[in-house]
């Protein structure tokens, strides 16, 4: 949610309104995926955030929704939701796997994965495309999209 909020804020600041509206839809999809048994407070917080960020586009509806959920005061007086910068950092990195200099596949692995583990995962992802006995050299560049 914080990545979407960060992107949405950037889209609004740069007047990419169509992208901002697309982020609203992504937010609603994300909220719909939250397990209601385990994440009631997360759902409530996410809905409050969504209502606040749609306010510049549909102020009357947003204000009505704000009052309906029991929001305090007028919605337009509420501060813009803050993005937790620590939650913007990815725990995974995308790595391209090439065979003879040509892109074969793309894999996602944990950030700072040791080179040997990265090699094993990469080899297993392309094992059906190569003959294991003919592999002469394997190059790895950890934490970098190639």
mmCIF file with all atom_site columns, C-alpha atoms in Angstrom:
data_model
loop_
_atom_site.group_PDB
_atom_site.id
_atom_site.type_symbol
_atom_site.label_atom_id
_atom_site.label_alt_id
_atom_site.label_comp_id
_atom_site.label_asym_id
_atom_site.label_entity_id
_atom_site.label_seq_id
_atom_site.pdbx_PDB_ins_code
_atom_site.Cartn_x
_atom_site.Cartn_y
_atom_site.Cartn_z
_atom_site.occupancy
_atom_site.B_iso_or_equiv
_atom_site.pdbx_formal_charge
_atom_site.auth_seq_id
_atom_site.auth_comp_id
_atom_site.auth_asym_id
_atom_site.auth_atom_id
_atom_site.pdbx_PDB_model_num
ATOM 1   C CA . UNK A 1 1   ? 0.000   0.000   0.000   1.00 0.00 ? 1   UNK A CA 1
ATOM 2   C CA . UNK A 1 2   ? 2.849   2.393   0.818   1.00 0.00 ? 2   UNK A CA 1
ATOM 3   C CA . UNK A 1 3   ? 4.434   1.872   -2.599  1.00 0.00 ? 3   UNK A CA 1
ATOM 4   C CA . UNK A 1 4   ? 1.107   2.650   -4.255  1.00 0.00 ? 4   UNK A CA 1
ATOM 5   C CA . UNK A 1 5   ? 0.626   5.703   -2.051  1.00 0.00 ? 5   UNK A CA 1
ATOM 6   C CA . UNK A 1 6   ? 4.128   6.917   -2.898  1.00 0.00 ? 6   UNK A CA 1
ATOM 7   C CA . UNK A 1 7   ? 3.501   6.430   -6.622  1.00 0.00 ? 7   UNK A CA 1
ATOM 8   C CA . UNK A 1 8   ? 0.085   8.068   -6.382  1.00 0.00 ? 8   UNK A CA 1
ATOM 9   C CA . UNK A 1 9   ? 1.534   11.110  -4.638  1.00 0.00 ? 9   UNK A CA 1
ATOM 10  C CA . UNK A 1 10  ? 4.189   11.416  -7.350  1.00 0.00 ? 10  UNK A CA 1
ATOM 11  C CA . UNK A 1 11  ? 1.545   11.048  -10.063 1.00 0.00 ? 11  UNK A CA 1
ATOM 12  C CA . UNK A 1 12  ? -0.554  13.836  -8.558  1.00 0.00 ? 12  UNK A CA 1
ATOM 13  C CA . UNK A 1 13  ? 2.445   16.134  -8.150  1.00 0.00 ? 13  UNK A CA 1
ATOM 14  C CA . UNK A 1 14  ? 3.435   15.623  -11.790 1.00 0.00 ? 14  UNK A CA 1
ATOM 15  C CA . UNK A 1 15  ? -0.182  15.838  -13.053 1.00 0.00 ? 15  UNK A CA 1
ATOM 16  C CA . UNK A 1 16  ? -0.271  12.255  -14.347 1.00 0.00 ? 16  UNK A CA 1
ATOM 17  C CA . UNK A 1 17  ? -3.938  12.024  -13.494 1.00 0.00 ? 17  UNK A CA 1
ATOM 18  C CA . UNK A 1 18  ? -4.687  8.896   -15.530 1.00 0.00 ? 18  UNK A CA 1
ATOM 19  C CA . UNK A 1 19  ? -1.887  7.068   -13.691 1.00 0.00 ? 19  UNK A CA 1
ATOM 20  C CA . UNK A 1 20  ? -3.252  8.306   -10.367 1.00 0.00 ? 20  UNK A CA 1
ATOM 21  C CA . UNK A 1 21  ? -6.700  6.930   -11.181 1.00 0.00 ? 21  UNK A CA 1
ATOM 22  C CA . UNK A 1 22  ? -5.106  3.589   -12.104 1.00 0.00 ? 22  UNK A CA 1
ATOM 23  C CA . UNK A 1 23  ? -3.432  3.531   -8.684  1.00 0.00 ? 23  UNK A CA 1
ATOM 24  C CA . UNK A 1 24  ? -6.866  3.967   -7.049  1.00 0.00 ? 24  UNK A CA 1
ATOM 25  C CA . UNK A 1 25  ? -7.942  0.747   -8.733  1.00 0.00 ? 25  UNK A CA 1
ATOM 26  C CA . UNK A 1 26  ? -4.753  -1.004  -7.615  1.00 0.00 ? 26  UNK A CA 1
ATOM 27  C CA . UNK A 1 27  ? -5.464  0.140   -4.060  1.00 0.00 ? 27  UNK A CA 1
ATOM 28  C CA . UNK A 1 28  ? -8.990  -1.265  -4.138  1.00 0.00 ? 28  UNK A CA 1
ATOM 29  C CA . UNK A 1 29  ? -7.662  -4.573  -5.490  1.00 0.00 ? 29  UNK A CA 1
ATOM 30  C CA . UNK A 1 30  ? -5.083  -4.678  -2.708  1.00 0.00 ? 30  UNK A CA 1
ATOM 31  C CA . UNK A 1 31  ? -7.712  -3.966  -0.053  1.00 0.00 ? 31  UNK A CA 1
ATOM 32  C CA . UNK A 1 32  ? -9.921  -6.727  -1.482  1.00 0.00 ? 32  UNK A CA 1
ATOM 33  C CA . UNK A 1 33  ? -7.086  -9.249  -1.042  1.00 0.00 ? 33  UNK A CA 1
ATOM 34  C CA . UNK A 1 34  ? -6.642  -8.588  2.692   1.00 0.00 ? 34  UNK A CA 1
ATOM 35  C CA . UNK A 1 35  ? -7.900  -11.457 4.863   1.00 0.00 ? 35  UNK A CA 1
ATOM 36  C CA . UNK A 1 36  ? -10.698 -9.948  6.957   1.00 0.00 ? 36  UNK A CA 1
ATOM 37  C CA . UNK A 1 37  ? -10.059 -12.308 9.892   1.00 0.00 ? 37  UNK A CA 1
ATOM 38  C CA . UNK A 1 38  ? -6.438  -11.281 10.300  1.00 0.00 ? 38  UNK A CA 1
ATOM 39  C CA . UNK A 1 39  ? -6.430  -7.742  8.981   1.00 0.00 ? 39  UNK A CA 1
ATOM 40  C CA . UNK A 1 40  ? -9.518  -5.838  10.166  1.00 0.00 ? 40  UNK A CA 1
ATOM 41  C CA . UNK A 1 41  ? -7.477  -2.866  11.391  1.00 0.00 ? 41  UNK A CA 1
ATOM 42  C CA . UNK A 1 42  ? -5.397  -2.958  8.200   1.00 0.00 ? 42  UNK A CA 1
ATOM 43  C CA . UNK A 1 43  ? -8.574  -2.878  6.114   1.00 0.00 ? 43  UNK A CA 1
ATOM 44  C CA . UNK A 1 44  ? -9.917  0.055   8.141   1.00 0.00 ? 44  UNK A CA 1
ATOM 45  C CA . UNK A 1 45  ? -6.671  1.994   7.766   1.00 0.00 ? 45  UNK A CA 1
ATOM 46  C CA . UNK A 1 46  ? -6.487  1.212   4.045   1.00 0.00 ? 46  UNK A CA 1
ATOM 47  C CA . UNK A 1 47  ? -10.059 2.354   3.446   1.00 0.00 ? 47  UNK A CA 1
ATOM 48  C CA . UNK A 1 48  ? -9.410  5.615   5.317   1.00 0.00 ? 48  UNK A CA 1
ATOM 49  C CA . UNK A 1 49  ? -6.313  6.163   3.185   1.00 0.00 ? 49  UNK A CA 1
ATOM 50  C CA . UNK A 1 50  ? -8.200  5.395   -0.032  1.00 0.00 ? 50  UNK A CA 1
ATOM 51  C CA . UNK A 1 51  ? -11.003 7.798   0.866   1.00 0.00 ? 51  UNK A CA 1
ATOM 52  C CA . UNK A 1 52  ? -8.473  10.527  1.647   1.00 0.00 ? 52  UNK A CA 1
ATOM 53  C CA . UNK A 1 53  ? -6.592  10.163  -1.634  1.00 0.00 ? 53  UNK A CA 1
ATOM 54  C CA . UNK A 1 54  ? -9.701  10.060  -3.854  1.00 0.00 ? 54  UNK A CA 1
ATOM 55  C CA . UNK A 1 55  ? -10.908 13.326  -2.323  1.00 0.00 ? 55  UNK A CA 1
ATOM 56  C CA . UNK A 1 56  ? -9.189  15.600  -4.879  1.00 0.00 ? 56  UNK A CA 1
ATOM 57  C CA . UNK A 1 57  ? -11.001 13.741  -7.686  1.00 0.00 ? 57  UNK A CA 1
ATOM 58  C CA . UNK A 1 58  ? -14.453 13.137  -6.208  1.00 0.00 ? 58  UNK A CA 1
ATOM 59  C CA . UNK A 1 59  ? -14.738 15.436  -3.190  1.00 0.00 ? 59  UNK A CA 1
ATOM 60  C CA . UNK A 1 60  ? -18.473 15.069  -2.554  1.00 0.00 ? 60  UNK A CA 1
ATOM 61  C CA . UNK A 1 61  ? -18.440 11.276  -2.591  1.00 0.00 ? 61  UNK A CA 1
ATOM 62  C CA . UNK A 1 62  ? -15.234 11.124  -0.559  1.00 0.00 ? 62  UNK A CA 1
ATOM 63  C CA . UNK A 1 63  ? -16.684 13.459  2.082   1.00 0.00 ? 63  UNK A CA 1
ATOM 64  C CA . UNK A 1 64  ? -19.858 11.346  2.289   1.00 0.00 ? 64  UNK A CA 1
ATOM 65  C CA . UNK A 1 65  ? -17.814 8.165   2.680   1.00 0.00 ? 65  UNK A CA 1
ATOM 66  C CA . UNK A 1 66  ? -15.645 9.856   5.316   1.00 0.00 ? 66  UNK A CA 1
ATOM 67  C CA . UNK A 1 67  ? -18.718 10.780  7.354   1.00 0.00 ? 67  UNK A CA 1
ATOM 68  C CA . UNK A 1 68  ? -20.192 7.294   6.832   1.00 0.00 ? 68  UNK A CA 1
ATOM 69  C CA . UNK A 1 69  ? -17.159 5.557   8.334   1.00 0.00 ? 69  UNK A CA 1
ATOM 70  C CA . UNK A 1 70  ? -17.124 7.955   11.268  1.00 0.00 ? 70  UNK A CA 1
ATOM 71  C CA . UNK A 1 71  ? -14.225 10.155  10.216  1.00 0.00 ? 71  UNK A CA 1
ATOM 72  C CA . UNK A 1 72  ? -13.635 13.147  12.440  1.00 0.00 ? 72  UNK A CA 1
ATOM 73  C CA . UNK A 1 73  ? -14.062 16.632  11.011  1.00 0.00 ? 73  UNK A CA 1
ATOM 74  C CA . UNK A 1 74  ? -14.073 17.568  7.370   1.00 0.00 ? 74  UNK A CA 1
ATOM 75  C CA . UNK A 1 75  ? -12.076 15.298  5.090   1.00 0.00 ? 75  UNK A CA 1
ATOM 76  C CA . UNK A 1 76  ? -10.368 18.108  3.190   1.00 0.00 ? 76  UNK A CA 1
ATOM 77  C CA . UNK A 1 77  ? -8.838  19.300  6.476   1.00 0.00 ? 77  UNK A CA 1
ATOM 78  C CA . UNK A 1 78  ? -7.225  15.917  7.136   1.00 0.00 ? 78  UNK A CA 1
ATOM 79  C CA . UNK A 1 79  ? -3.497  15.598  6.377   1.00 0.00 ? 79  UNK A CA 1
ATOM 80  C CA . UNK A 1 80  ? -2.350  13.675  3.333   1.00 0.00 ? 80  UNK A CA 1
ATOM 81  C CA . UNK A 1 81  ? -1.375  10.102  4.317   1.00 0.00 ? 81  UNK A CA 1
ATOM 82  C CA . UNK A 1 82  ? 2.322   9.723   5.029   1.00 0.00 ? 82  UNK A CA 1
ATOM 83  C CA . UNK A 1 83  ? 4.447   7.132   3.288   1.00 0.00 ? 83  UNK A CA 1
ATOM 84  C CA . UNK A 1 84  ? 6.694   4.970   5.462   1.00 0.00 ? 84  UNK A CA 1
ATOM 85  C CA . UNK A 1 85  ? 9.988   5.211   3.580   1.00 0.00 ? 85  UNK A CA 1
ATOM 86  C CA . UNK A 1 86  ? 11.217  1.993   5.209   1.00 0.00 ? 86  UNK A CA 1
ATOM 87  C CA . UNK A 1 87  ? 8.394   0.066   3.511   1.00 0.00 ? 87  UNK A CA 1
ATOM 88  C CA . UNK A 1 88  ? 9.448   1.239   0.043   1.00 0.00 ? 88  UNK A CA 1
ATOM 89  C CA . UNK A 1 89  ? 12.559  -0.942  0.063   1.00 0.00 ? 89  UNK A CA 1
ATOM 90  C CA . UNK A 1 90  ? 12.178  -4.247  -1.778  1.00 0.00 ? 90  UNK A CA 1
ATOM 91  C CA . UNK A 1 91  ? 13.231  -7.521  -0.175  1.00 0.00 ? 91  UNK A CA 1
ATOM 92  C CA . UNK A 1 92  ? 13.631  -9.139  -3.583  1.00 0.00 ? 92  UNK A CA 1
ATOM 93  C CA . UNK A 1 93  ? 15.581  -8.272  -6.687  1.00 0.00 ? 93  UNK A CA 1
ATOM 94  C CA . UNK A 1 94  ? 14.886  -9.230  -10.290 1.00 0.00 ? 94  UNK A CA 1
ATOM 95  C CA . UNK A 1 95  ? 17.747  -10.990 -12.060 1.00 0.00 ? 95  UNK A CA 1
ATOM 96  C CA . UNK A 1 96  ? 18.015  -11.768 -15.765 1.00 0.00 ? 96  UNK A CA 1
ATOM 97  C CA . UNK A 1 97  ? 19.377  -15.200 -16.692 1.00 0.00 ? 97  UNK A CA 1
ATOM 98  C CA . UNK A 1 98  ? 21.158  -15.323 -20.031 1.00 0.00 ? 98  UNK A CA 1
ATOM 99  C CA . UNK A 1 99  ? 22.377  -18.211 -22.155 1.00 0.00 ? 99  UNK A CA 1
ATOM 100 C CA . UNK A 1 100 ? 25.102  -17.388 -24.685 1.00 0.00 ? 100 UNK A CA 1
ATOM 101 C CA . UNK A 1 101 ? 24.447  -13.680 -24.170 1.00 0.00 ? 101 UNK A CA 1
ATOM 102 C CA . UNK A 1 102 ? 20.716  -13.932 -24.887 1.00 0.00 ? 102 UNK A CA 1
ATOM 103 C CA . UNK A 1 103 ? 17.973  -13.435 -22.327 1.00 0.00 ? 103 UNK A CA 1
ATOM 104 C CA . UNK A 1 104 ? 16.516  -16.781 -21.326 1.00 0.00 ? 104 UNK A CA 1
ATOM 105 C CA . UNK A 1 105 ? 14.400  -15.985 -18.282 1.00 0.00 ? 105 UNK A CA 1
ATOM 106 C CA . UNK A 1 106 ? 13.950  -13.532 -15.445 1.00 0.00 ? 106 UNK A CA 1
ATOM 107 C CA . UNK A 1 107 ? 13.866  -14.674 -11.818 1.00 0.00 ? 107 UNK A CA 1
ATOM 108 C CA . UNK A 1 108 ? 13.137  -12.939 -8.535  1.00 0.00 ? 108 UNK A CA 1
ATOM 109 C CA . UNK A 1 109 ? 15.422  -13.788 -5.636  1.00 0.00 ? 109 UNK A CA 1
ATOM 110 C CA . UNK A 1 110 ? 16.001  -12.504 -2.127  1.00 0.00 ? 110 UNK A CA 1
ATOM 111 C CA . UNK A 1 111 ? 18.193  -9.443  -1.918  1.00 0.00 ? 111 UNK A CA 1
ATOM 112 C CA . UNK A 1 112 ? 21.798  -10.177 -0.861  1.00 0.00 ? 112 UNK A CA 1
ATOM 113 C CA . UNK A 1 113 ? 21.438  -13.857 -1.777  1.00 0.00 ? 113 UNK A CA 1
ATOM 114 C CA . UNK A 1 114 ? 24.882  -15.554 -1.761  1.00 0.00 ? 114 UNK A CA 1
ATOM 115 C CA . UNK A 1 115 ? 26.397  -16.144 -5.212  1.00 0.00 ? 115 UNK A CA 1
ATOM 116 C CA . UNK A 1 116 ? 26.280  -19.929 -4.884  1.00 0.00 ? 116 UNK A CA 1
ATOM 117 C CA . UNK A 1 117 ? 22.552  -19.897 -4.080  1.00 0.00 ? 117 UNK A CA 1
ATOM 118 C CA . UNK A 1 118 ? 21.926  -17.506 -6.952  1.00 0.00 ? 118 UNK A CA 1
ATOM 119 C CA . UNK A 1 119 ? 23.788  -19.850 -9.316  1.00 0.00 ? 119 UNK A CA 1
ATOM 120 C CA . UNK A 1 120 ? 21.707  -22.845 -8.162  1.00 0.00 ? 120 UNK A CA 1
ATOM 121 C CA . UNK A 1 121 ? 18.421  -21.015 -8.650  1.00 0.00 ? 121 UNK A CA 1
ATOM 122 C CA . UNK A 1 122 ? 19.496  -19.660 -12.042 1.00 0.00 ? 122 UNK A CA 1
ATOM 123 C CA . UNK A 1 123 ? 20.661  -23.087 -13.238 1.00 0.00 ? 123 UNK A CA 1
ATOM 124 C CA . UNK A 1 124 ? 17.430  -24.761 -12.142 1.00 0.00 ? 124 UNK A CA 1
ATOM 125 C CA . UNK A 1 125 ? 15.382  -22.101 -13.953 1.00 0.00 ? 125 UNK A CA 1
ATOM 126 C CA . UNK A 1 126 ? 17.109  -22.838 -17.278 1.00 0.00 ? 126 UNK A CA 1
ATOM 127 C CA . UNK A 1 127 ? 17.986  -26.513 -16.799 1.00 0.00 ? 127 UNK A CA 1
ATOM 128 C CA . UNK A 1 128 ? 15.579  -27.611 -19.530 1.00 0.00 ? 128 UNK A CA 1
ATOM 129 C CA . UNK A 1 129 ? 17.267  -25.275 -22.039 1.00 0.00 ? 129 UNK A CA 1
ATOM 130 C CA . UNK A 1 130 ? 20.891  -26.298 -21.509 1.00 0.00 ? 130 UNK A CA 1
ATOM 131 C CA . UNK A 1 131 ? 23.053  -29.385 -21.266 1.00 0.00 ? 131 UNK A CA 1
ATOM 132 C CA . UNK A 1 132 ? 24.499  -29.372 -17.727 1.00 0.00 ? 132 UNK A CA 1
ATOM 133 C CA . UNK A 1 133 ? 27.754  -30.968 -18.908 1.00 0.00 ? 133 UNK A CA 1
ATOM 134 C CA . UNK A 1 134 ? 28.509  -28.195 -21.413 1.00 0.00 ? 134 UNK A CA 1
ATOM 135 C CA . UNK A 1 135 ? 28.316  -25.229 -19.021 1.00 0.00 ? 135 UNK A CA 1
ATOM 136 C CA . UNK A 1 136 ? 31.811  -23.765 -18.892 1.00 0.00 ? 136 UNK A CA 1
ATOM 137 C CA . UNK A 1 137 ? 31.401  -20.418 -17.164 1.00 0.00 ? 137 UNK A CA 1
ATOM 138 C CA . UNK A 1 138 ? 28.781  -18.853 -14.937 1.00 0.00 ? 138 UNK A CA 1
ATOM 139 C CA . UNK A 1 139 ? 28.895  -15.144 -14.180 1.00 0.00 ? 139 UNK A CA 1
ATOM 140 C CA . UNK A 1 140 ? 26.869  -13.620 -11.374 1.00 0.00 ? 140 UNK A CA 1
ATOM 141 C CA . UNK A 1 141 ? 26.138  -10.014 -10.539 1.00 0.00 ? 141 UNK A CA 1
ATOM 142 C CA . UNK A 1 142 ? 24.228  -10.062 -7.239  1.00 0.00 ? 142 UNK A CA 1
ATOM 143 C CA . UNK A 1 143 ? 21.474  -7.508  -6.525  1.00 0.00 ? 143 UNK A CA 1
ATOM 144 C CA . UNK A 1 144 ? 21.435  -6.170  -10.053 1.00 0.00 ? 144 UNK A CA 1
ATOM 145 C CA . UNK A 1 145 ? 19.022  -6.473  -12.929 1.00 0.00 ? 145 UNK A CA 1
ATOM 146 C CA . UNK A 1 146 ? 21.039  -7.582  -15.921 1.00 0.00 ? 146 UNK A CA 1
#
